Each structure stands twice: as structure tokens, then as C-alpha cells.
Amino acid sequence: MSAPELRPAASGLRRVLALTGLAAGLVLMALWLSGGLSGIAAWAAAGQRQAQNLMAGALQSLRAGDPGAAATLLALCFGYGFFHAAGPGHGKLVIGSYGYGSQVPFGRLAVLSVMSSLAQAGTAILLVWLGLAALDLGREELTRLSERHMADLATVLIGLVGLWLALRGARMLRDVARPAPAHDHHHHDQTCGCGHAHGPSPVQVAQTRSFRDGLLVVMAIAARPCTGALFLLLLTWRMEIFAMGVAGTVAMGLGTASVTVAVAGLSVWARRGSLALVPQTGPFAAAARWMPGAMQLGAGALIALAAALMLV
Amino acid sequence: MTRRAMNRFARYLLVLALSLAPLGAAAHPHVFIDAGLRLIYDDGGKLSEIEVEWRYDAFYSLLILEDHGIRPVAGGRLADEDAARLAGFDWDWDPAFEGALYLTVEGRRMPLQQPRSFSVALEDGQIVSRHRRALSAPVPGEAETIIQVYDPEFYVDFSVPQPPVTFGRPDCRVGLRPGDSYAAADAYAAALREALARELAAASLLDEEMVTVDIGSVGAPEMRVACGAGR
């Protein structure tokens, strides 16, 4: 989406940059679909394993009264969250599709990513605290509750994010398609763009910053707490250093966020690239009108389908 | 859009969604276990029983100990009564649970009996649990036997650092192909593509049963054992 007031050279540069983003996204996607990113998953699992073993040591030192172990534990938790997020995960699916399909600006999406991760940490803390202090659940009941029921709830919410995006995309397409036959001969020049009342303009579209969007995204991610965080919280509760567990869980959330923010950036970049594919003049310039709607519908339908398949 | 075009679009969407599904569905491992096996041959030279050792990562070990309110005694060992209390803690008696141990002899899956002789020890802060699984029908040692160790849900990430040890027969050759997560994911993607191709080749789209691929066993640690002079 290059603003009309930009000089052609600057606009050309922006276009190249945006297209690079699309290419990077497509290459990553292709690598991942062909199994080419499996090395990253293996590396992440190895890192998680190591962090997990070192965390045990830090917890033991903490109990033995070594105050320096607190910083070590927090750093390890951050690393654990990072490695955990580097593997496959629902958060990246939601953030990535939302970033690609909707018109959310990067800054806002990055904030959403961090908030989602922190909310996910909050869910784990609340679940363990309620489960242990109020409901007196055992370890197995708690993890089962989280892994079966809350995971299903999260999947339903993810599906809802998808449906919501798809619905909005479909509505945008309908609005674009609606114009009466009189529009068939209508000429769109470069400055005219799509700023008519008959369809959403890029500006209008870019301003679609719904609070509901953000809430739904955060909830879909936060509904499924990370089992590793549950382990840490249970463990520190039993060891009577629950505050350390809470701090560690927040550190894990920040570690996770470091990856989802990167995914957020890539998805927004790839979206700009897709939009930059549309020529500014010529017979295909009209595609700019329906591209945003189609992208949103496509991304939404994908997550909705993926969520439906997970529930089957 | 024509009906055909819509159908094609729906198919592409399905392919993409199916490709995405593992991203969300694939579990992260939360427990890491180093497994060790002893293969026990009876007097007739048949493989009759397998002793399984599971060495848990230190974090999960600590969680189990704290959850049972157990503190190690001097020397980092478990008191006898604590060890007795923990024995069998990790066995799920649900008949669907296969104990992460899979035996294939000449292409046929060999059933194993429910475990016995549970024991638990603590070594270097790691819980080491052991149990024995008898084969429902002992297998001649000469038959090439493939043993796999994996959790189909990938909740537990199993490694097999050492090849299995054989007891009762001196003439067995044991090969170990350690787990290869790289191969696992590659094979998974390949299997998925293949399954999708099959799926799409079939005319009807949604009536077909959904594609399923077993992620667990691909790239899992695999051992091959054969005894005697043959082959």
C-alpha cells in the first residue's frame, strides 16, 4: 500500500522491500511444508531438554539457599520459553494468520503478541493457584484439565478467530463486488484509488483496528497454558517457593513472546508484499480492491479449517 | 465461480489446512526419557522378555519427587520405602497404553504382556524406573526383530543412547539407529504429501476419511536384533 504522495522512487523501493517480505514468507512456508525446517524443531527440542535439566539444578540450589540461583532460574525460564516457541505452536498460527490476513499494523500486532504470551502465563498461574489452593486438585488432574479441556477450548477459540477473519474478508469482498453495472466503465486512476463510498478504501481498511480482534486473539492463545509452566508452578508450589515459580512463568512467557513478535513482523511484511504485487496502473490495478478481502478470507478459512481438523 | 472451480479451490484450501494442522496439533514434548533395553532369551534361544529402563530428565524427576513429597536421603538416593512407593508410578494400566515399546518380527507386530517387576531408583537427581515386559509368544532369536521406542503422542521425547544388551544368547547382533528428529520431520512431511496426493486423487473430497499419518514412529529410535549364524 504505497501512499500516493510518495515520490515514485521511494514508492518503488518500498515495493521492492515489501515484495522481499512476501518472498521471505513464502520461502519459509515452503521450507516448512517440505520438512526443511525440521532442523529447527530438533534444535528447539534439544534446547528445551537442556533448559529443563538446568532448571532442576537451579531449583535445587534455590532451595539450598543460594540467592544467585534466582537469576539463573529466570534466565533459564526465558530460554525455555524461547525454545518452546521455536517449535510448532498454536500461538504462531494465530498471530501469523491474523497478521497476514487482517490490516493490523506491526506495532499493534507486536503488542498483541507480548500480551498474548503474558496472558498465557497468567492462565497457567491462575490455573495452578486455583487448582491447588481452592480445589485441591492433584498434579495429574491439573495437567489433564489443561491438556484436554483447555486445549480444546483454545482450539475452538482459534477456530473462531479464523471464522471471524473469514467472515470479515467475505464481507469486504461482497462490498467490493456490490457496485452497480454503472461502475463497469468507471476508470480508476492512480490518485483515485478506491476511495469511493462503494468499497472499503485502503485507509478505511487499515483503520480496522477492532478491540474485539485483539481480545479474541489474546484469548485464543492464552486459553491453552504451556505444560512446562504448569510443571514449574506445581513444583515451586510444593517446594514452597511459589513466587519464584510465578516469576519464572512470566519469564517463560517473555521468551515465547520473543518468537511470536518475530512471526508477527514476518506476517505483516509478507502481507505488504502481497499487496505490493498489485500493479498501480493497468488493467490489474483493480485487484487492489479485492486483494485485502481475499487475503483475509483465505487466512481466516485456513485457521478455521486447521482448528476444525485439530478437534476431529 | 463454476462448481468445478469452487471444488478445486476447496481442495487447495483443504490441502493447505491439512498442512497447517500439524503446526497447531503437534504436541511439544514435555518429558525427556533416555530408555535402555535388555533382551532376555529363554533356554530355547527365543526372545521371551524385555527389561525396560526409563531415565527421566532432572526437571520431571524433581516434579515427581516433590509431588509425592519425597526428599532424597544422604547420597542423593531414595529411602527404600520411598522407592517402593514410587515403583510403577509411570505405568498407565489403560489397555490402550502400549508402554512406548513396539516389537515387529518379520513385518508383524508382536504383542507384549502387561509389565511386572517394577522398581525405581534415583541416580544423579534423575528418576530411573524399570519394568519387564514378557512377549505374549516368545520369538525365535534367529528372526530379525525390530524394536522401536516412542510415544505416539510425543508428550515424552524418548532417546535410546545405548544399544540393547542381550542376555541368554551370546550370538546376537544388535544394531541401533538413534532417534533422528530431522528425519522424523522430513519423513512426516513426505508422508503427509503422499497421503494428500492419494486423498486428492480420489474423486470425492470430504467423504473420504481424513488423512492420518503416524508421526510418532517416524525417526524414532530403532533397534534391529538377529541371533545365530544366518543371514
XYZ file of C-alpha atoms in Angstrom:
543
model
C 0.000 0.000 0.000
C 2.068 2.940 -1.140
C 0.735 6.298 -0.246
C 0.036 8.413 -3.306
C 2.110 11.350 -2.091
C 5.330 9.346 -2.154
C 7.734 10.065 -4.947
C 7.908 7.208 -7.465
C 11.464 6.258 -6.496
C 10.651 5.934 -2.804
C 7.479 4.095 -3.633
C 9.461 1.706 -5.849
C 11.880 0.994 -3.023
C 9.018 0.307 -0.673
C 7.551 -2.054 -3.174
C 10.783 -3.988 -3.505
C 11.098 -4.169 0.274
C 7.525 -5.350 0.639
C 7.941 -7.961 -2.078
C 11.065 -9.204 -0.303
C 8.871 -9.785 2.736
C 6.436 -11.818 0.716
C 9.283 -13.823 -0.767
C 10.792 -14.439 2.682
C 7.419 -15.567 3.989
C 6.826 -17.852 1.016
C 10.308 -19.384 1.245
C 9.850 -20.060 4.965
C 6.410 -21.531 4.314
C 7.733 -23.754 1.519
C 10.692 -24.863 3.636
C 8.395 -25.681 6.474
C 5.861 -27.572 4.375
C 8.618 -29.636 2.792
C 10.112 -30.511 6.171
C 13.088 -28.242 5.571
C 12.607 -26.501 8.902
C 12.663 -29.744 10.850
C 16.211 -28.951 11.880
C 14.870 -26.006 13.826
C 12.331 -28.217 15.592
C 15.046 -30.707 16.537
C 17.303 -27.915 17.741
C 14.438 -26.433 19.757
C 13.652 -29.750 21.424
C 17.313 -30.241 22.324
C 17.452 -26.725 23.754
C 14.296 -27.275 25.741
C 15.652 -30.513 27.135
C 18.827 -28.818 28.272
C 16.986 -25.851 29.788
C 14.689 -28.274 31.593
C 17.589 -30.173 33.173
C 19.385 -26.981 34.188
C 16.168 -25.621 35.727
C 16.094 -28.608 38.043
C 19.605 -27.718 39.200
C 18.692 -24.063 39.733
C 15.636 -25.034 41.773
C 17.740 -27.324 43.954
C 20.277 -24.520 44.554
C 17.449 -22.145 45.335
C 16.151 -24.496 47.970
C 19.654 -24.911 49.330
C 19.627 -21.141 49.932
C 21.744 -19.845 47.052
C 20.225 -16.429 46.202
C 22.124 -16.210 42.913
C 20.111 -19.155 41.657
C 17.043 -16.929 41.255
C 18.570 -15.002 38.340
C 19.803 -18.254 36.835
C 16.337 -19.758 37.038
C 14.709 -16.741 35.396
C 17.232 -16.761 32.565
C 16.667 -20.484 32.051
C 12.902 -19.974 32.017
C 13.269 -17.298 29.366
C 15.374 -19.716 27.323
C 12.852 -22.489 27.863
C 10.063 -20.237 26.581
C 12.132 -19.264 23.553
C 12.976 -22.861 22.637
C 9.448 -23.973 23.324
C 8.063 -21.333 20.986
C 10.622 -22.121 18.292
C 8.863 -25.451 17.802
C 5.363 -25.809 16.391
C 2.624 -23.946 18.220
C -0.838 -22.522 18.101
C 0.223 -19.002 19.040
C 2.318 -18.556 15.929
C -0.525 -19.880 13.782
C -2.944 -17.325 15.193
C -0.565 -14.356 15.168
C 0.792 -15.224 11.723
C -2.594 -15.609 10.054
C -4.065 -12.595 11.776
C -1.049 -10.502 10.789
C -1.200 -11.674 7.197
C -4.934 -11.614 6.704
C -6.029 -8.521 8.566
C -4.880 -4.935 8.314
C -3.344 -4.804 11.764
C -0.191 -2.656 11.879
C 3.021 -4.288 13.086
C 3.342 -2.306 16.302
C -0.113 -3.266 17.402
C 0.416 -6.906 16.465
C 3.719 -6.986 18.365
C 1.976 -5.638 21.466
C -0.734 -8.253 20.979
C 1.918 -10.984 20.748
C 3.524 -9.954 24.023
C 0.149 -9.561 25.708
C -0.939 -12.994 24.492
C 2.187 -14.628 25.868
C 1.836 -12.876 29.204
C -1.854 -13.751 29.353
C -0.927 -17.353 28.644
C 1.479 -17.232 31.598
C -1.326 -15.700 33.655
C -3.664 -18.552 32.761
C -1.106 -21.096 33.959
C -0.564 -19.200 37.217
C -4.290 -18.829 37.843
C -4.980 -22.453 36.967
C -2.340 -23.848 39.306
C -3.173 -21.455 42.092
C -6.912 -22.122 41.874
C -6.410 -25.823 41.363
C -4.093 -26.247 44.322
C -5.276 -23.627 46.780
C -9.006 -23.727 46.172
C -9.867 -27.033 44.533
C -7.112 -29.220 45.959
C -6.523 -30.978 42.643
C -3.637 -33.360 42.111
C -0.885 -32.997 39.535
C -2.458 -35.412 37.112
C -5.922 -33.886 37.358
C -4.460 -30.442 36.760
C -2.397 -31.371 33.728
C -5.299 -33.372 32.315
C -7.616 -30.406 32.782
C -5.148 -28.218 30.940
C -4.213 -30.628 28.175
C -7.640 -31.985 27.361
C -10.255 -29.393 28.169
C -8.394 -26.112 27.992
C -6.585 -27.209 24.865
C -9.949 -27.955 23.253
C -11.290 -24.600 24.385
C -8.246 -22.920 22.859
C -8.779 -24.756 19.588
C -12.408 -23.625 19.480
C -11.294 -20.055 20.095
C -8.671 -20.345 17.363
C -11.387 -21.579 15.032
C -13.455 -18.548 15.996
C -10.584 -16.208 15.155
C -10.456 -17.916 11.769
C -14.186 -17.659 11.183
C -14.177 -14.046 12.271
C -11.391 -13.170 9.834
C -13.039 -15.191 7.051
C -16.387 -13.543 7.659
C -14.878 -10.090 7.566
C -12.938 -10.954 4.443
C -16.100 -12.237 2.786
C -17.936 -9.082 3.762
C -15.176 -6.920 2.282
C -15.352 -8.921 -0.943
C -19.110 -8.565 -1.042
C -18.821 -4.815 -0.607
C -16.310 -4.688 -3.437
C -18.491 -6.826 -5.686
C -21.658 -4.954 -4.907
C -21.244 -1.873 -7.222
C -23.945 -1.446 -9.784
C -23.202 -2.018 -13.502
C -22.545 1.704 -13.808
C -19.146 1.034 -12.299
C -18.027 -1.273 -15.052
C -16.741 1.535 -17.160
C -15.521 3.530 -14.222
C -11.912 4.488 -14.577
C -9.622 4.163 -11.582
C -6.573 6.333 -11.844
C -3.642 6.307 -9.520
C -4.763 9.006 -7.137
C -8.366 7.939 -7.184
C -7.524 4.588 -5.643
C -10.573 3.094 -4.088
C -11.681 5.996 -2.006
C -15.278 5.721 -3.084
C -18.132 5.029 -0.808
C -18.836 1.835 -2.712
C -15.964 -0.115 -1.168
C -13.547 -0.034 1.714
C -10.605 2.219 0.952
C -7.127 1.112 1.929
C -7.183 3.746 4.617
C -10.524 2.645 5.978
C -9.360 -0.913 5.808
C -6.084 -0.154 7.542
C -8.010 1.508 10.296
C -9.955 -1.592 11.075
C -8.471 -1.911 14.492
C -11.087 -3.648 16.385
C -10.683 -4.160 20.089
C -12.624 -7.389 19.667
C -9.938 -8.665 17.298
C -7.272 -8.189 19.881
C -9.319 -9.701 22.645
C -10.149 -12.783 20.600
C -6.513 -13.266 19.550
C -5.252 -12.934 23.125
C -7.929 -15.276 24.451
C -7.311 -17.914 21.798
C -3.630 -18.004 22.680
C -3.996 -17.645 26.428
C -6.636 -20.350 26.849
C -4.043 -23.064 26.463
C -1.379 -22.816 29.126
C 2.040 -24.322 28.489
C 2.523 -27.613 30.280
C 6.115 -26.689 31.084
C 4.864 -23.662 33.010
C 2.364 -25.862 34.874
C 5.217 -28.186 35.849
C 7.288 -25.292 37.140
C 4.372 -23.829 39.095
C 3.395 -27.163 40.631
C 6.988 -27.839 41.529
C 7.601 -24.460 43.144
C 4.288 -24.705 45.000
C 5.347 -27.981 46.552
C 8.817 -26.593 47.260
C 7.166 -23.573 48.890
C 8.844 -21.086 46.555
C 5.717 -20.356 44.507
C 6.684 -16.696 43.951
C 9.770 -17.928 42.088
C 7.510 -20.129 40.011
C 5.305 -17.172 39.126
C 8.325 -15.067 38.156
C 9.719 -17.966 36.138
C 6.414 -18.424 34.323
C 6.366 -14.753 33.342
C 9.956 -15.141 32.104
C 8.838 -18.130 30.035
C 6.054 -16.000 28.572
C 8.545 -13.295 27.568
C 10.750 -15.947 25.992
C 7.785 -17.178 23.981
C 6.906 -13.616 23.005
C 10.375 -13.104 21.540
C 9.478 -15.666 18.880
C 5.871 -14.647 18.269
C 6.899 -11.000 17.796
C 9.249 -12.172 15.039
C 6.391 -14.133 13.469
C 4.216 -11.020 13.749
C 6.824 -8.967 11.896
C 7.199 -11.535 9.153
C 3.449 -11.880 8.650
C 2.933 -8.128 8.323
C 5.890 -7.900 5.958
C 4.538 -10.734 3.816
C 1.120 -9.080 3.742
C 2.629 -5.830 2.440
C 4.411 -7.888 -0.171
C 1.193 -9.494 -1.301
C -0.476 -6.125 -1.610
C 2.530 -4.742 -3.479
C 2.045 -7.438 -6.103
C -0.886 -5.488 -7.417
C 0.241 -3.071 -10.135
C -0.674 0.546 -9.514
C -1.815 1.113 -13.058
C -3.097 -1.009 -15.881
C -5.913 -3.484 -16.126
C -4.972 -5.387 -12.970
C -4.857 -2.336 -10.713
C -8.463 -3.020 -9.800
C -7.242 -6.119 -7.960
C -6.188 -3.788 -5.159
C -9.851 -3.523 -4.311
C -10.463 -7.149 -3.614
C -6.993 -8.301 -2.523
C -7.375 -7.356 1.174
C -10.728 -9.107 1.415
C -9.492 -12.208 -0.369
C -6.360 -12.403 1.798
C -8.389 -12.047 4.951
C -10.902 -14.642 3.818
C -8.133 -17.038 2.840
C -6.139 -16.656 6.055
C -9.279 -16.933 8.174
C -10.566 -20.005 6.361
C -7.164 -21.644 6.811
C -7.074 -21.216 10.571
C -10.720 -22.213 10.904
C -10.098 -25.388 8.911
C -6.900 -26.172 10.791
C -8.739 -25.727 14.095
C -11.622 -27.910 12.927
C -9.173 -30.640 11.938
C -7.489 -30.461 15.335
C -10.812 -31.023 17.070
C -11.753 -34.055 14.961
C -17.061 -19.315 -9.986
C -18.129 -22.543 -11.596
C -18.798 -25.528 -9.437
C -15.649 -27.228 -10.635
C -13.522 -24.202 -9.896
C -15.028 -23.954 -6.449
C -14.333 -27.578 -5.822
C -10.753 -27.090 -6.857
C -10.467 -24.041 -4.620
C -11.904 -26.005 -1.701
C -9.359 -28.734 -2.318
C -6.430 -26.360 -2.324
C -7.741 -24.868 0.873
C -8.037 -28.303 2.407
C -4.514 -29.226 1.371
C -3.173 -26.064 2.921
C -5.202 -26.513 6.077
C -4.078 -30.109 6.405
C -0.521 -28.955 6.015
C -1.115 -26.402 8.732
C -2.832 -28.781 11.105
C 0.365 -30.358 12.438
C 1.643 -26.896 13.291
C -1.074 -26.448 15.837
C -1.748 -30.027 16.726
C 1.754 -31.398 17.078
C 2.473 -31.661 20.742
C 5.639 -30.367 22.270
C 7.500 -32.932 24.281
C 7.419 -32.087 27.976
C 9.204 -35.071 29.398
C 12.525 -36.405 28.172
C 13.432 -40.021 28.770
C 16.616 -41.949 28.000
C 15.461 -45.518 27.504
C 17.591 -48.637 27.864
C 16.600 -52.192 26.937
C 17.780 -55.676 27.921
C 16.636 -58.502 25.721
C 16.212 -61.747 27.599
C 16.361 -65.063 25.723
C 14.989 -68.288 27.203
C 16.666 -71.686 27.241
C 15.309 -72.451 23.797
C 17.060 -69.400 22.365
C 13.832 -67.489 21.965
C 13.366 -63.842 22.854
C 10.952 -64.089 25.756
C 11.155 -60.893 27.753
C 12.396 -57.315 27.623
C 13.574 -55.313 30.580
C 12.915 -51.623 30.096
C 14.719 -48.792 31.853
C 13.450 -45.222 31.707
C 15.776 -42.465 32.892
C 13.785 -39.238 33.327
C 15.115 -35.708 32.867
C 16.044 -33.983 36.115
C 13.179 -31.471 35.965
C 10.423 -34.041 35.626
C 12.170 -36.198 38.243
C 12.118 -33.303 40.688
C 8.452 -32.681 39.933
C 7.538 -36.316 40.630
C 9.541 -36.370 43.861
C 8.053 -33.108 45.128
C 4.585 -34.154 44.091
C 4.909 -37.310 46.167
C 6.526 -35.352 48.974
C 9.719 -37.389 48.726
C 13.130 -35.994 49.657
C 16.230 -37.987 48.779
C 18.276 -39.321 51.684
C 22.022 -38.820 52.093
C 23.953 -39.545 48.925
C 21.051 -38.433 46.753
C 19.384 -41.832 46.944
C 15.808 -42.785 47.678
C 14.857 -44.304 51.013
C 13.712 -47.898 50.490
C 10.115 -47.161 51.433
C 10.005 -44.178 49.068
C 11.404 -46.272 46.241
C 8.769 -48.903 46.945
C 6.063 -46.252 46.979
C 7.135 -44.852 43.623
C 7.513 -48.216 41.900
C 5.163 -48.399 38.943
C 4.209 -44.710 39.209
C 4.689 -44.231 35.496
C 2.637 -47.132 34.220
C -0.785 -46.410 32.803
C -2.933 -49.526 33.144
C -5.260 -48.393 30.403
C -5.080 -51.278 27.871
C -4.580 -48.727 25.100
C -1.241 -47.741 26.628
C 1.471 -49.745 24.927
C 4.346 -48.644 27.113
C 6.150 -46.872 24.275
C 7.653 -50.227 23.240
C 6.908 -51.738 19.854
C 8.180 -55.059 18.577
C 7.976 -56.118 14.973
C 9.125 -59.533 13.813
C 9.281 -60.128 10.091
C 6.754 -57.413 9.436
C 4.305 -58.495 12.149
C 3.638 -56.556 15.324
C 4.265 -58.804 18.334
C 2.062 -58.211 21.366
C 3.664 -57.732 24.761
C 2.163 -58.586 28.105
C 1.426 -56.097 30.859
C 4.552 -55.241 32.844
C 5.863 -56.742 36.065
C 8.810 -56.294 38.420
C 8.589 -52.515 38.786
C 11.428 -50.740 40.509
C 12.505 -47.108 40.933
C 15.841 -45.581 41.876
C 17.281 -42.067 41.970
C 20.625 -41.521 40.235
C 22.204 -38.058 39.929
C 18.841 -36.417 40.530
C 17.205 -38.456 37.800
C 14.478 -40.999 38.433
C 15.311 -44.346 36.867
C 12.323 -46.654 36.632
C 12.448 -50.247 35.432
C 9.935 -52.871 34.456
C 9.782 -56.104 32.473
C 7.531 -56.947 29.563
C 7.130 -60.588 28.537
C 6.325 -61.390 24.931
C 2.908 -62.959 24.578
C 4.608 -65.608 22.452
C 8.421 -65.944 22.539
C 10.094 -65.338 19.189
C 12.978 -67.404 17.796
C 16.152 -65.366 18.148
C 17.033 -66.037 14.527
C 14.113 -63.970 13.296
C 15.073 -60.383 12.653
C 13.342 -58.318 15.303
C 12.792 -54.598 15.085
C 12.246 -52.767 18.336
C 11.044 -49.192 18.468
C 10.727 -46.892 21.435
C 8.449 -43.891 21.066
C 5.431 -42.107 22.453
C 2.855 -41.766 19.673
C 1.577 -38.576 21.273
C 5.108 -37.168 21.529
C 4.397 -35.970 25.038
C 7.511 -37.839 26.031
C 10.599 -37.491 23.865
C 12.385 -40.860 24.050
C 16.050 -41.304 23.276
C 17.963 -44.566 23.270
C 21.595 -43.659 23.962
C 22.932 -47.234 24.147
C 22.180 -50.307 22.044
C 20.210 -53.016 23.855
C 22.047 -55.685 25.808
C 21.220 -59.343 25.194
C 21.007 -61.980 27.913
C 20.898 -65.724 27.415
C 22.365 -65.784 23.921
C 25.906 -64.790 23.048
C 25.454 -64.822 19.279
C 23.136 -61.858 18.693
C 23.922 -58.846 16.569
C 22.329 -55.652 17.714
C 22.059 -52.519 15.624
C 20.857 -49.189 16.949
C 19.683 -46.325 14.848
C 19.328 -43.497 17.330
C 16.313 -41.236 17.087
C 16.568 -38.689 14.325
C 14.185 -35.812 14.746
C 15.411 -34.316 11.479
C 14.487 -37.496 9.629
C 11.286 -37.622 11.632
C 10.027 -34.296 10.415
C 11.231 -34.878 6.863
C 9.552 -38.252 6.746
C 6.471 -36.747 8.242
C 6.214 -34.077 5.603
C 6.812 -36.658 2.896
C 4.173 -38.977 4.330
C 1.737 -36.105 4.542
C 2.334 -35.087 0.935
C 1.877 -38.680 -0.164
C -1.313 -39.057 1.814
C -2.636 -35.794 0.423
C -1.838 -36.852 -3.107
C -3.770 -40.072 -2.509
C -6.586 -38.132 -0.987
C -6.831 -35.735 -3.872
C -6.587 -38.491 -6.431
C -9.804 -39.845 -5.036
C -12.701 -38.078 -6.686
C -14.812 -37.230 -3.692
C -13.268 -34.758 -1.346
C -14.989 -34.797 2.004
C -16.495 -38.256 2.023
C -13.031 -39.711 2.283
C -11.714 -40.304 5.713
C -9.337 -37.603 6.811
C -5.677 -38.158 6.253
C -3.810 -39.503 9.221
C -0.114 -40.095 9.470
C 1.591 -41.637 12.432
C 4.091 -39.010 13.494
C 5.345 -40.941 16.468
C 7.242 -43.793 14.940
C 8.965 -41.960 12.099
C 12.541 -41.276 13.073
C 12.019 -42.913 16.459
C 14.977 -44.781 17.910
C 15.000 -48.175 16.262
C 16.890 -51.340 17.111
C 17.403 -54.418 14.956
C 18.332 -57.700 16.554
C 19.074 -61.070 14.992
C 20.877 -64.038 16.519
C 22.619 -67.096 15.095
C 24.803 -67.630 12.070
C 22.093 -66.940 9.497
C 21.845 -64.070 7.085
